Amino acid sequence: MKYLLSLFFVFSITVSVLAQNEQPKLVVGIVVDQMRYDYLTRFYNKYGENGFKRMMREGFNCKNNHFNYIPTKTGPGHASIYTGTTPKYHGIIANDWFDKNLGKTVNCVQDDAVLAIGTNSNTAKDGKMSPHRMVASTFADENRLFTQMRGKTIGISIKHRSAILSAGHSANAAFWLDYDHNGNGNWITSSYYMNELPRWVQDFNASDVTESYFKVWHTLYDINSYTESGSDLNTFERIFKGKESATFPYDLNTLKTKNGNYKIIAESPFGNSLTTDFAIKAIDAEALGIDAHTDVLTISYSSTDKIGHDFGVNAKETEDTYLRLDLELARLFKALDEKVGKGEYTIFLTSDHGAPNVPNYLLSKKIPAGLFDASKMFDEMNAFLEKKYKVSGLILSRINNQIFFDYNKIEQNQLNLEDLKEIVALQLLKYRLIDKVYITSEINQFEGPSGYLESLLNNGHNQKRSGDILFVYNPGVFKDTEWNRTGTDHYSGFSYDTHVPLLFFGKGIKHGQTLSKTEITDIAPTMSALLGISFPNATIGQPLEFVLK
Ligand code: ZN
Ligand code: ZN
Ligand code: ZN
């Protein structure tokens, strides 16, 4: 009896130590591109039981989760979620920015040192991509180091930047869709990761899965039951070429030739279905979540963003997209239950930024909003400086609400950069829709009074990469381009752009909810704490200990 008791004692100690050290077999990071927090609540009654609601029912809901920097864009968003830090430290200051050394605009993941793998020659540049401009590590990188490279990382998204920046530097693979510039509709990668597509990706590309989505987009349920959104026919939505109006149904087969072929799949909810198909295939083919070493799968759903840009926050098209995405999540969770096992994996779901209502729609409801013509301002500023100093083109770029001066011309003409900053800042303040202007210090550090918006600008300002002047529009305002006159856009530090969902569920996660403020940079240290690994190297966030068991 004594022997039996002590055996039991030893056994129970072993079990409890194991339980403490037992990691999820798989971490799945899900980013829904351009998902506002209120899409969880506005469409709640129409969601099924096994998608968003399952995450809320079984997991933890951080209801007051925000981005803590400007600009709220896709590249910085994905980088910040996975590195736990902001553009100030990870270096991804926008999707595209003016590179002061190269004297031209660069894309956040463009890399001429690598080759496209799986594209045709037309779209080769869409494959020449890597995370080389991101200077910080992601939690998946730390997991790779911790597991001696035994835990895998795979990144998947229709958008290259979303697949690449999420997966980090040491990923086994990132895959994205060759849809832009009349691409071939294949899932592709770059020589940064491999020299040939894996067999399973080649097989997926050769199958008719992608083609099968050239079909009619009807609303999932009776359109008259979509009482949470505006009327289908209105003046705030973009009309696909070949359509008379932005109204259901959308026959992708007849619209595809005039709308960039595979691009129209990316701009429909079927792009999210295709992403789920490919992700489930990857779980199988890459044997994710099978062995004892934690793997990381990052999935970013991009079509939600494209639909938002086309139709806006209040559109029937947007509501239908989220109701359909909810079913895609349910399908993904079911596959994970079957392949990895219920309770064996951990998921978080968030977004890379939100979006405001369409400015013209807000104006129609008497809420202040507007579109700002930044190209016109750029020409006017250069003309103003030319008149004053007899030097043309003193401003090189006004990208991302920043002003970049031509340092060579300033030196050649013996002008003073600090004087120019002040003169231009004063001119910028005269524009009705520009609310705030800040100039940087002589060593290009952000200099603003302390304040909420200023702290966001500071977190987004990179000493080496950011511009000489930063300006902020009024709330409800974004830049006026032909593309932006319908649908929405995002960039700002206002709550419509910063407030996004944050849901956790699965192994090691408590059930609950909070209205306490959490920040996007808290996600990576939380996942690191769950795994017991080092935080990503430049983390500024804090682990959300109330979500962890
Ligand atoms: Zn985005
Ligand atoms: Zn419509
Ligand atoms: Zn977007």
Short mmCIF file of N, CA and C and ligand atoms in Angstrom, two decimals, residues 33-34 74 159 305 309 353 490, ligand 3:
data_model
loop_
_atom_site.label_atom_id
_atom_site.label_comp_id
_atom_site.label_asym_id
_atom_site.label_seq_id
_atom_site.Cartn_x
_atom_site.Cartn_y
_atom_site.Cartn_z
N ASP A 33 -8.00 41.27 -42.75
CA ASP A 33 -7.54 42.57 -43.23
C ASP A 33 -8.69 43.59 -43.25
N GLN A 34 -8.49 44.71 -42.54
CA GLN A 34 -9.47 45.81 -42.46
C GLN A 34 -10.72 45.46 -41.64
N THR A 74 -1.50 47.97 -43.98
CA THR A 74 -1.34 46.51 -43.97
C THR A 74 0.07 46.02 -43.61
N LYS A 159 -2.22 38.50 -50.21
CA LYS A 159 -1.25 39.60 -50.34
C LYS A 159 0.14 39.14 -49.92
N ASP A 305 -10.29 43.37 -47.04
CA ASP A 305 -9.74 44.72 -47.25
C ASP A 305 -10.12 45.22 -48.64
N HIS A 309 -12.31 48.53 -49.48
CA HIS A 309 -11.87 49.63 -50.35
C HIS A 309 -12.88 49.87 -51.48
N HIS A 353 -5.72 46.72 -39.24
CA HIS A 353 -6.22 48.10 -39.13
C HIS A 353 -7.73 48.04 -39.32
N HIS A 490 -7.70 53.74 -45.17
CA HIS A 490 -7.29 53.73 -43.77
C HIS A 490 -5.87 54.20 -43.68
ZN ZN B 3 -6.49 48.47 -47.21
#
